[in-house]
Structure formats: structure tokens, C-alpha cells
Coordinates of C-alpha atoms and ligand atoms in Angstrom, one line a residue:
M427 CA 12.5 -22.9 -25.1
S428 CA 12.6 -22.9 -28.8
I429 CA 9.4 -21.8 -31.0
L430 CA 9.5 -22.6 -34.6
I431 CA 7.0 -21.0 -36.5
T432 CA 6.6 -22.3 -40.3
N433 CA 4.2 -22.2 -43.5
I434 CA 3.5 -18.9 -43.1
K435 CA 1.7 -17.3 -45.5
K436 CA 3.3 -14.0 -45.0
L437 CA 5.9 -13.0 -42.3
V438 CA 5.9 -9.1 -42.5
Q439 CA 8.0 -6.2 -41.7
V440 CA 11.3 -8.3 -41.6
E441 CA 14.7 -6.8 -42.0
E442 CA 18.1 -7.5 -42.8
E443 CA 19.8 -4.4 -41.7
H444 CA 18.9 -2.1 -39.1
R445 CA 17.6 1.2 -39.8
P446 CA 16.3 3.0 -36.5
W447 CA 12.7 4.1 -38.6
V448 CA 11.6 4.9 -41.7
A449 CA 11.2 7.8 -43.3
G450 CA 9.4 9.6 -46.8
E451 CA 8.8 7.3 -49.8
S452 CA 10.3 4.5 -47.9
M453 CA 7.3 4.4 -45.6
A454 CA 5.2 2.5 -48.8
H455 CA 7.7 -0.1 -48.1
L456 CA 6.7 -3.3 -46.1
P457 CA 9.6 -5.6 -46.8
S458 CA 7.5 -9.3 -46.0
I459 CA 8.5 -12.9 -47.1
E460 CA 5.7 -15.0 -48.4
N461 CA 6.0 -18.7 -47.5
A462 CA 8.4 -18.2 -44.2
F463 CA 9.4 -19.5 -41.2
L464 CA 10.2 -17.6 -37.7
F465 CA 12.6 -19.4 -35.4
M466 CA 13.1 -18.0 -32.0
E467 CA 15.3 -19.0 -28.8
G468 CA 14.7 -17.8 -25.3
E469 CA 13.9 -14.4 -25.9
T470 CA 14.9 -13.7 -29.1
I471 CA 14.3 -13.9 -32.8
V472 CA 17.2 -16.6 -33.7
D473 CA 16.5 -17.2 -37.5
F474 CA 13.6 -16.4 -40.2
G475 CA 13.5 -16.9 -43.9
P476 CA 11.7 -18.6 -47.0
M477 CA 10.4 -22.4 -45.8
E478 CA 12.7 -24.3 -48.1
R479 CA 15.7 -22.7 -46.0
C480 CA 13.4 -24.0 -42.3
T481 CA 16.1 -27.1 -40.6
Y482 CA 15.2 -26.1 -37.4
E483 CA 13.5 -28.5 -34.3
A484 CA 12.0 -26.5 -31.4
E485 CA 10.1 -27.6 -28.5
T486 CA 7.2 -25.6 -29.7
I487 CA 5.9 -25.8 -33.3
I488 CA 3.3 -23.6 -34.3
D489 CA 1.5 -24.4 -38.0
A490 CA 1.2 -20.8 -39.5
S491 CA -0.9 -21.7 -42.7
G492 CA -2.9 -19.3 -44.4
K493 CA -2.1 -16.7 -41.6
L494 CA 0.3 -13.9 -41.1
V495 CA 3.4 -12.9 -38.3
F496 CA 3.6 -9.3 -37.3
P497 CA 6.5 -7.4 -35.1
S498 CA 4.0 -7.1 -32.2
Y499 CA 3.3 -3.3 -32.1
C500 CA 4.7 -1.3 -30.2
D501 CA 2.5 1.5 -28.6
S502 CA 4.6 4.6 -28.3
H503 CA 2.0 6.9 -26.5
T504 CA -0.1 5.7 -23.1
H505 CA -2.0 6.8 -20.0
L506 CA -3.2 3.1 -19.2
V507 CA -2.8 3.3 -15.7
Y508 CA -5.5 5.3 -14.4
A509 CA -8.7 4.8 -11.5
G510 CA -12.1 4.0 -12.8
S511 CA -13.6 5.8 -16.1
R512 CA -15.2 9.2 -17.8
E513 CA -17.9 7.3 -19.7
I514 CA -20.2 10.4 -17.5
E515 CA -18.5 13.0 -19.3
Y516 CA -19.0 11.2 -22.6
I517 CA -22.3 10.8 -22.2
D518 CA -22.3 15.0 -21.1
K519 CA -20.5 15.7 -24.2
I520 CA -22.9 13.8 -26.7
K521 CA -25.8 15.8 -24.6
G522 CA -23.8 19.0 -26.3
L523 CA -21.4 19.9 -23.3
S524 CA -18.0 21.7 -24.1
Y525 CA -15.2 20.3 -22.3
E526 CA -14.7 23.7 -20.2
E527 CA -18.8 23.1 -19.1
I528 CA -17.5 19.2 -18.1
A529 CA -14.2 20.6 -16.7
K530 CA -16.5 23.3 -14.2
R531 CA -18.3 20.3 -13.4
G532 CA -15.4 18.6 -11.8
G533 CA -15.1 16.6 -15.0
G534 CA -11.4 16.1 -17.2
I535 CA -7.7 15.3 -16.3
L536 CA -8.8 16.6 -12.7
N537 CA -11.8 14.1 -12.4
S538 CA -9.5 11.4 -13.2
A539 CA -6.6 12.8 -10.2
K540 CA -9.5 12.4 -7.8
L541 CA -10.4 9.2 -8.5
L542 CA -6.6 8.1 -8.7
H543 CA -6.0 9.9 -5.3
E544 CA -8.8 7.9 -3.5
T545 CA -7.7 4.5 -5.0
S546 CA -5.0 2.7 -3.3
E547 CA -1.6 1.9 -5.6
D548 CA -2.4 -2.3 -5.3
E549 CA -6.1 -1.6 -6.6
L550 CA -4.6 0.7 -8.8
Y551 CA -2.2 -1.7 -10.0
Q552 CA -5.0 -4.3 -10.2
Q553 CA -7.2 -2.0 -12.5
S554 CA -3.8 -1.1 -15.0
M555 CA -3.5 -4.6 -15.0
K556 CA -6.7 -5.8 -16.8
R557 CA -5.9 -3.1 -19.4
I558 CA -2.5 -4.5 -20.0
D559 CA -3.5 -7.8 -20.6
E560 CA -6.8 -6.5 -23.0
I561 CA -3.9 -4.4 -25.2
V562 CA -1.6 -7.4 -24.9
R563 CA -4.3 -9.9 -26.7
M564 CA -4.7 -6.8 -29.4
G565 CA -1.3 -7.8 -30.4
T566 CA 0.8 -4.9 -28.1
G567 CA 4.5 -6.3 -27.0
A568 CA 5.8 -2.7 -26.2
V569 CA 4.3 -0.3 -24.7
E570 CA 5.1 3.5 -22.9
I571 CA 3.1 4.7 -19.9
K572 CA 3.0 7.9 -18.3
S573 CA 1.9 9.5 -15.7
G574 CA 0.0 12.6 -14.8
Y575 CA -3.0 12.0 -13.5
G576 CA -1.4 12.7 -9.7
L577 CA -0.8 15.9 -9.9
T578 CA 0.8 15.9 -6.2
V579 CA 4.2 14.8 -5.1
E580 CA 2.0 11.9 -3.6
D581 CA 0.6 10.7 -6.0
E582 CA 2.8 11.1 -9.0
L583 CA 5.4 8.8 -7.4
K584 CA 2.2 6.2 -6.5
M585 CA 1.4 6.3 -10.1
L586 CA 5.1 5.5 -11.1
R587 CA 5.6 2.9 -8.8
V588 CA 2.7 1.1 -10.4
I589 CA 4.1 1.8 -13.8
K590 CA 7.7 0.3 -12.7
R591 CA 5.3 -2.2 -11.1
I592 CA 3.7 -3.7 -14.2
K593 CA 7.3 -3.1 -15.5
E594 CA 8.4 -6.2 -13.5
T595 CA 5.3 -8.3 -13.7
A596 CA 4.2 -8.1 -17.1
P597 CA 5.0 -9.9 -20.2
L598 CA 5.4 -7.1 -22.4
T599 CA 8.1 -4.2 -22.8
V600 CA 7.1 -1.3 -20.4
V601 CA 9.1 2.1 -21.1
A602 CA 7.8 4.6 -17.9
T603 CA 7.7 8.6 -18.8
F604 CA 6.8 11.8 -16.0
L605 CA 4.5 13.5 -17.0
G606 CA 4.2 15.4 -13.6
A607 CA 2.9 19.5 -15.9
H608 CA -0.2 17.9 -17.1
A609 CA -2.5 20.1 -15.8
V610 CA -2.7 22.1 -13.8
P611 CA -4.3 21.5 -10.1
A612 CA -7.3 23.7 -9.4
E613 CA -5.6 25.0 -6.0
Y614 CA -2.4 26.6 -8.3
K615 CA -5.0 28.2 -11.2
T616 CA -3.4 31.3 -10.6
R617 CA -0.1 31.0 -9.5
Q618 CA 0.4 28.3 -12.5
S619 CA 4.5 29.3 -12.4
E620 CA 4.5 27.8 -8.9
F621 CA 3.4 24.6 -9.5
V622 CA 6.0 23.9 -13.0
D623 CA 8.2 25.1 -9.5
V624 CA 6.7 21.9 -7.5
V625 CA 7.2 19.4 -11.0
I626 CA 11.1 20.5 -10.9
H627 CA 12.4 20.9 -8.0
E628 CA 9.4 18.5 -5.6
M629 CA 8.3 15.7 -7.5
L630 CA 11.6 15.3 -10.7
P631 CA 14.4 14.8 -7.7
L632 CA 12.2 12.4 -5.8
V633 CA 11.5 10.4 -9.5
A634 CA 14.8 10.3 -10.4
A635 CA 16.1 9.3 -7.2
E636 CA 13.8 6.2 -7.2
E637 CA 14.1 5.7 -11.2
L638 CA 11.1 5.9 -11.6
A639 CA 11.0 7.4 -15.2
D640 CA 12.5 6.7 -18.6
Y641 CA 11.6 9.6 -20.4
I642 CA 10.2 13.3 -19.0
D643 CA 6.6 14.8 -20.8
V644 CA 5.0 18.3 -20.9
F645 CA 1.6 19.4 -22.0
C646 CA 2.4 22.0 -24.3
D647 CA -0.8 23.8 -25.4
K648 CA -3.0 26.0 -25.5
G649 CA -4.3 26.7 -22.1
F650 CA -2.3 24.4 -20.5
F651 CA 1.7 24.9 -20.6
T652 CA 3.6 27.4 -21.8
V653 CA 7.0 27.1 -24.5
E654 CA 8.4 29.0 -21.9
E655 CA 7.3 26.4 -18.7
T656 CA 7.7 23.5 -20.9
E657 CA 11.6 24.6 -21.7
R658 CA 12.2 25.0 -17.9
I659 CA 10.7 21.5 -17.1
L660 CA 13.0 20.1 -20.3
L661 CA 16.0 21.6 -19.3
A662 CA 15.3 20.2 -15.9
G663 CA 14.9 16.7 -17.1
M664 CA 17.9 16.8 -19.1
K665 CA 19.7 17.5 -15.9
H666 CA 18.4 14.3 -14.3
G667 CA 19.2 12.5 -17.5
L668 CA 15.5 11.9 -19.0
R669 CA 15.3 12.9 -22.7
A670 CA 11.7 14.2 -23.3
K671 CA 8.5 13.4 -25.5
I672 CA 6.1 15.7 -25.3
H673 CA 2.4 16.5 -26.0
A674 CA 2.6 19.5 -28.7
N675 CA 0.2 21.7 -30.8
E676 CA -3.1 19.7 -30.7
L677 CA -5.1 22.4 -29.6
D678 CA -3.2 24.8 -31.7
Y679 CA 0.0 25.9 -33.1
S680 CA 1.9 26.3 -29.7
G681 CA 5.5 26.0 -30.7
G682 CA 5.8 23.1 -28.6
I683 CA 6.9 21.6 -32.0
Q684 CA 10.1 23.5 -32.2
A685 CA 10.0 22.7 -28.8
G686 CA 10.7 19.7 -28.4
V687 CA 13.4 19.8 -31.7
K688 CA 15.2 22.3 -29.7
Y689 CA 15.6 19.9 -26.7
Q690 CA 16.5 16.9 -29.1
A691 CA 12.8 15.6 -27.7
L692 CA 12.6 11.6 -29.1
S693 CA 9.1 11.9 -29.9
V694 CA 6.7 15.2 -30.8
D695 CA 2.8 14.0 -30.2
H696 CA -0.3 14.7 -31.4
L697 CA 0.3 17.6 -33.9
E698 CA -2.9 18.5 -35.0
F699 CA -1.6 21.6 -36.0
T700 CA 1.5 20.9 -37.6
G701 CA 1.7 23.8 -40.4
D702 CA 5.3 24.6 -43.0
A703 CA 7.3 26.0 -40.3
E704 CA 6.8 22.7 -38.0
I705 CA 7.4 20.5 -40.9
E706 CA 10.7 22.1 -41.3
A707 CA 11.7 22.0 -37.6
L708 CA 11.1 18.4 -38.1
L709 CA 12.5 17.8 -41.2
N710 CA 16.2 18.9 -39.6
S711 CA 15.8 16.4 -36.2
D712 CA 16.0 13.4 -34.5
T713 CA 12.3 13.2 -33.5
M714 CA 9.7 11.0 -34.1
P715 CA 6.3 13.2 -34.9
T716 CA 3.6 10.8 -32.9
L717 CA 0.2 10.9 -34.1
L718 CA -2.4 9.9 -32.0
P719 CA -5.5 9.5 -34.7
G720 CA -8.2 7.1 -31.9
A721 CA -7.5 10.6 -29.7
A722 CA -8.8 13.0 -32.9
F723 CA -11.1 10.2 -33.6
F724 CA -12.6 10.2 -30.1
L725 CA -13.1 13.7 -29.7
G726 CA -14.0 14.6 -33.3
M727 CA -10.9 16.8 -33.7
I728 CA -9.1 18.0 -37.1
D729 CA -7.0 15.4 -38.1
P730 CA -2.9 16.4 -38.4
P731 CA -2.1 16.5 -42.2
A732 CA -0.4 13.4 -42.4
R733 CA 0.1 13.0 -45.9
K734 CA 1.5 16.3 -46.2
M735 CA 4.2 15.4 -43.4
I736 CA 5.3 12.4 -45.0
D737 CA 5.5 13.8 -48.6
S738 CA 7.5 16.2 -47.1
G739 CA 10.0 13.9 -46.4
L740 CA 9.2 12.8 -42.3
P741 CA 8.5 9.6 -41.0
L742 CA 5.6 9.0 -38.8
A743 CA 4.7 7.1 -36.1
L744 CA 1.0 6.5 -34.9
A745 CA 0.7 5.2 -30.9
S746 CA -2.9 5.0 -29.3
D747 CA -2.7 7.6 -26.3
F748 CA -4.8 4.9 -24.8
N749 CA -6.7 7.3 -21.5
P750 CA -9.8 7.5 -20.1
G751 CA -10.4 11.3 -21.4
S752 CA -9.7 11.4 -25.1
A753 CA -8.7 7.8 -25.9
P754 CA -10.6 5.2 -24.1
S755 CA -8.8 2.4 -26.0
G756 CA -5.2 0.4 -26.8
N757 CA -6.5 -1.4 -29.7
M758 CA -3.5 -0.5 -32.4
S759 CA -5.7 -2.9 -34.8
L760 CA -8.2 0.2 -34.5
I761 CA -5.3 3.0 -35.0
C762 CA -4.2 1.2 -38.4
S763 CA -7.5 1.8 -39.5
F764 CA -7.6 5.1 -38.7
G765 CA -4.3 5.5 -40.3
C766 CA -6.1 4.5 -43.5
I767 CA -9.4 5.9 -42.9
K768 CA -8.9 9.4 -41.4
L769 CA -4.9 10.1 -42.2
R770 CA -5.3 8.5 -45.6
L771 CA -2.1 6.4 -45.0
L772 CA -1.5 3.1 -46.5
P773 CA -1.7 -0.1 -45.0
E774 CA 2.7 -0.5 -45.7
E775 CA 2.8 3.0 -43.9
V776 CA 0.3 2.6 -41.3
F777 CA 2.3 -0.5 -40.2
N778 CA 5.2 1.4 -40.6
A779 CA 4.2 3.2 -38.1
V780 CA 3.0 1.4 -35.7
T781 CA 5.9 -0.7 -35.4
K782 CA 9.2 0.4 -36.1
N783 CA 8.8 4.4 -36.0
T784 CA 6.8 3.6 -32.4
A785 CA 9.7 1.8 -31.2
Y786 CA 12.1 4.5 -32.3
A787 CA 9.4 6.8 -30.1
M788 CA 9.9 4.9 -27.2
G789 CA 13.9 4.2 -27.4
L790 CA 13.6 0.8 -28.7
S791 CA 14.6 0.6 -31.3
E792 CA 17.4 -1.7 -31.4
T793 CA 15.4 -4.2 -29.7
H794 CA 11.8 -3.9 -30.6
G795 CA 9.8 -2.9 -34.0
S796 CA 10.4 -5.6 -36.5
I797 CA 11.1 -9.0 -37.6
A798 CA 15.2 -9.1 -37.0
K799 CA 17.9 -11.3 -35.9
G800 CA 18.7 -11.1 -32.1
K801 CA 15.2 -8.8 -31.8
I802 CA 13.3 -9.7 -29.3
A803 CA 10.8 -12.7 -29.8
N804 CA 7.3 -10.4 -29.6
V805 CA 4.8 -11.0 -32.7
F806 CA 1.5 -12.0 -33.0
I807 CA 0.0 -14.6 -35.8
T808 CA -3.1 -13.7 -37.2
K809 CA -5.8 -15.7 -37.9
E810 CA -6.0 -16.8 -41.7
I811 CA -6.7 -13.4 -43.3
P812 CA -6.2 -13.0 -47.5
G813 CA -3.1 -10.1 -46.9
Y814 CA -2.1 -7.2 -44.1
E815 CA -4.0 -4.9 -45.9
F816 CA -7.5 -7.2 -44.1
I817 CA -6.3 -5.7 -40.9
P818 CA -6.6 -1.9 -41.3
Y819 CA -9.9 -2.5 -43.5
S820 CA -11.7 -5.1 -41.2
F821 CA -11.8 -2.1 -38.3
G822 CA -13.1 -2.7 -35.1
S823 CA -12.0 -6.6 -35.6
N824 CA -9.6 -8.3 -33.5
L825 CA -7.8 -10.6 -36.0
I826 CA -4.8 -11.9 -33.8
E827 CA -4.6 -15.5 -32.7
N828 CA -1.8 -16.0 -31.3
V829 CA 0.4 -13.8 -29.1
I830 CA 4.2 -14.3 -28.5
L831 CA 6.4 -12.3 -26.0
K832 CA 9.8 -12.5 -24.9
G833 CA 10.0 -15.8 -26.5
K834 CA 7.0 -17.1 -24.7
V835 CA 3.6 -18.0 -26.3
I836 CA 1.0 -15.7 -24.2
A837 CA -2.6 -16.1 -25.8
Ligands
LIG1182 O1 -3.2 12.9 -24.4 N1 -3.9 15.9 -24.0 C1 -4.0 15.7 -22.5 N2 -3.8 14.6 -22.1 C2 -4.7 13.2 -22.8 C3 -6.3 13.0 -22.1 C4 -6.3 13.1 -20.6 C5 -7.4 13.0 -20.3 O2 -8.4 13.7 -21.1 O3 -7.5 12.7 -19.0 C6 -4.2 13.2 -24.0 O4 -5.3 13.1 -24.8
LIG1183 FE1 -1.6 11.7 -24.2

């Protein structure tokens, strides 16, 4: 099967020489070719360049006159396997209830854990696949999905088996993260460290034995898991070959960023509370700072110092955090808008943050995140638009017309 896209108004994020990520000033450069072609065969990108160099024939030819072609979005942080929804808590929040009050009424992560417990594995898969279908149509070609609404050995395994089934059946690329330490179940409230033992000694060995996870995560923050507990979990994960991707500094200067860097985490995510010490730690590391502006927007939180982070020379990734509590949307074009509007990033910086840098944050930088020869043929074609700046500018619109994943036209 071969696909040729011709007359592309602009082919965005092309890459001749592999770079694992883009950082600092380079984030403002988005290499693109005007009036271009793109040729894909099987699952891979074979060639691309200016139209006058195009000599290919193909089984499927798509004329993209007036349209832009992008590498698919990589969404490196989601919790999109969950049961039901929590819009009632959302209403309570509008009425003025605090997070604590909502939790006391049985809301929050523990509410999702209860719903997940009551839902069969098959039903959980069906519900999650609807969300997969939705994000695929909105341009996402690779997604990371976390467990963490199980909170018991059985339910964590149930979630991870659903993620595995999605990996095997969905058209996009999926990576799985074990987030056993997402919240402390009510029955462990006064003995949190015993729950950490359950995560390390009961959940983790089974997760590793069934090869259900690629990465390990901990919610390292005020009121959740401490740095010391996080370090214990990350060390145990490393013994099972799982690299860390952690939730850090969403609620306070928790030390999570430094803990992530110390254990060579692939990414540290959220980062609303990032100061000079955190930036310094990240500058000498291979850890991708990842911001989740959809969650900050939905919860009305302070924004992380994104501009300062880039100006200090750091790379930045932007992901959706798609989950029922703090970010019930996996719309990466909207994340691009938030990146520009709320974080004051340039469109070029934003597109680097949702393609190349999120591909790195999922361990997929060799195969995803740019238009490069030999990479997986994951791309989307826009509607007729004036330029790529139009995507973040038209916040809330879906400007994606066609989706090609692993060399197949999906939408
Ligand atoms: O990434 N911060 C921790 N966990 C999720 C929210 C989970 C929920 O409320 O269901 C997040 O925002
Ligand atoms: Fe999250």
C-alpha cells in the first residue's frame, strides 16, 4: 500500500537529520517545505520534498492543494482509560465546592476508582476506545496511557490489560505507564507507607511479569506521595526495567522535579511550581519538562513559567492529561491554543512541543514526531487554512480533514 500526497501548501516539521528533541531558541524554528509532496509506503515515510522533484506513482493519491500536512500529534500524558465520567463534580466545583469537599463526598480519583471497580474489563475497553477514536480524528497518532484508577492489585491489572488491548487493536501507537501510586485508598489513609509497599511488592512484580507497562509514574506532590516514597517506587521500577515519567510540582514545590532528574526520568509532568532550582536541575538532564495546560485551565490553576523555561534553554513538551477529573479532553489542537494563549509560546514553539518533544517524552523520538525518511507514516492533513498559526488561533475548531496512521487512511 502506497500513498502520495501532492501539492501540499506547507509540509510542516520536516527533519533531514535526527535530533532527539528541540530546546531553547531552536524551539522557535519549525522547518517546513512549501508546495511539497509526501510519499509513504507500507507503514513508513519514504520521501518528501518540493513538488518539482516528485516522480512517484502510488495506489492512493491525495491532492492537498491549499492544505497543510503535519506529523501526527504525540500526546505523552493521558489517563484516557477510565470508567464513566465526573461532570457532577464539575458542577459542584462551579457552585464553589473545594477539592477537599468534593473528595469528602466521595469524589475525585477515588470516585473514578469506584466506578472502574464496578465496570467490566470489556466495558472499560469499549468506553476507552470511543475516546481513542475521538483523539485519532483530532490528529493524535501516538498516545501514552496511564493506569492509576485501580488502586488495588486486581483493578490496576484490569486497567493495564485494557491499555494492552488498545495497543493491539487501535490504529495509533500506544505506550503504557504503571501509575500504582496515584492516590491513597481510603483504607490506607493512616498507613500510606503500607500502600507504597503494596505498589512495590504486590502490584509491580505482576505488572512486570505480564509486561503490561513501558514506564512507571508516581503522583509526587503535596498531599499525595512524598519524595522519599517516590524514590522508593522509582528504584523498584528501575529494577524491573521501567523508566520513570512522573507527576510533579502541580500543587507545590514538592521536590518531585529534582527526584525525577535524580532517577533519570524520561519526563516530569505538570510543573506549575517551577522555580530557579527546578530549572537548574532540568538543564543538566535528559528529562523532558512536560506542561499540561488543559488541566491548569480546567482547574483554574496558576500557569507554569513556560516562557522562562524556554528562555533558560530548556526543551518543553505539551500534553493533554486527558482524564475525567482535571482535563476531560484529548484535543491537542486546543492544547496548542492554550500553549499560545496561556503560556505565551509562539506557534512554532507549540508545534515542536506537541510533536518532537512529546515523541521524546514517550520514548518514540526515533520513529515519531516529525516528517523524516524511515519514520512511521503518521500524519494529518488540515482543511484549507492560511497557515499553521491558524490552528492555535482558531481555538476549539477542528481543522483536521484527513488522518493517516501507520500508512493507512483512517479518516
Ligand atoms: O494528572 N494529578 C493527578 N492526576 C490527574 C487527575 C486525576 C483525576 O482527578 O482523576 C492529573 O491531573
Ligand atoms: Fe496526569
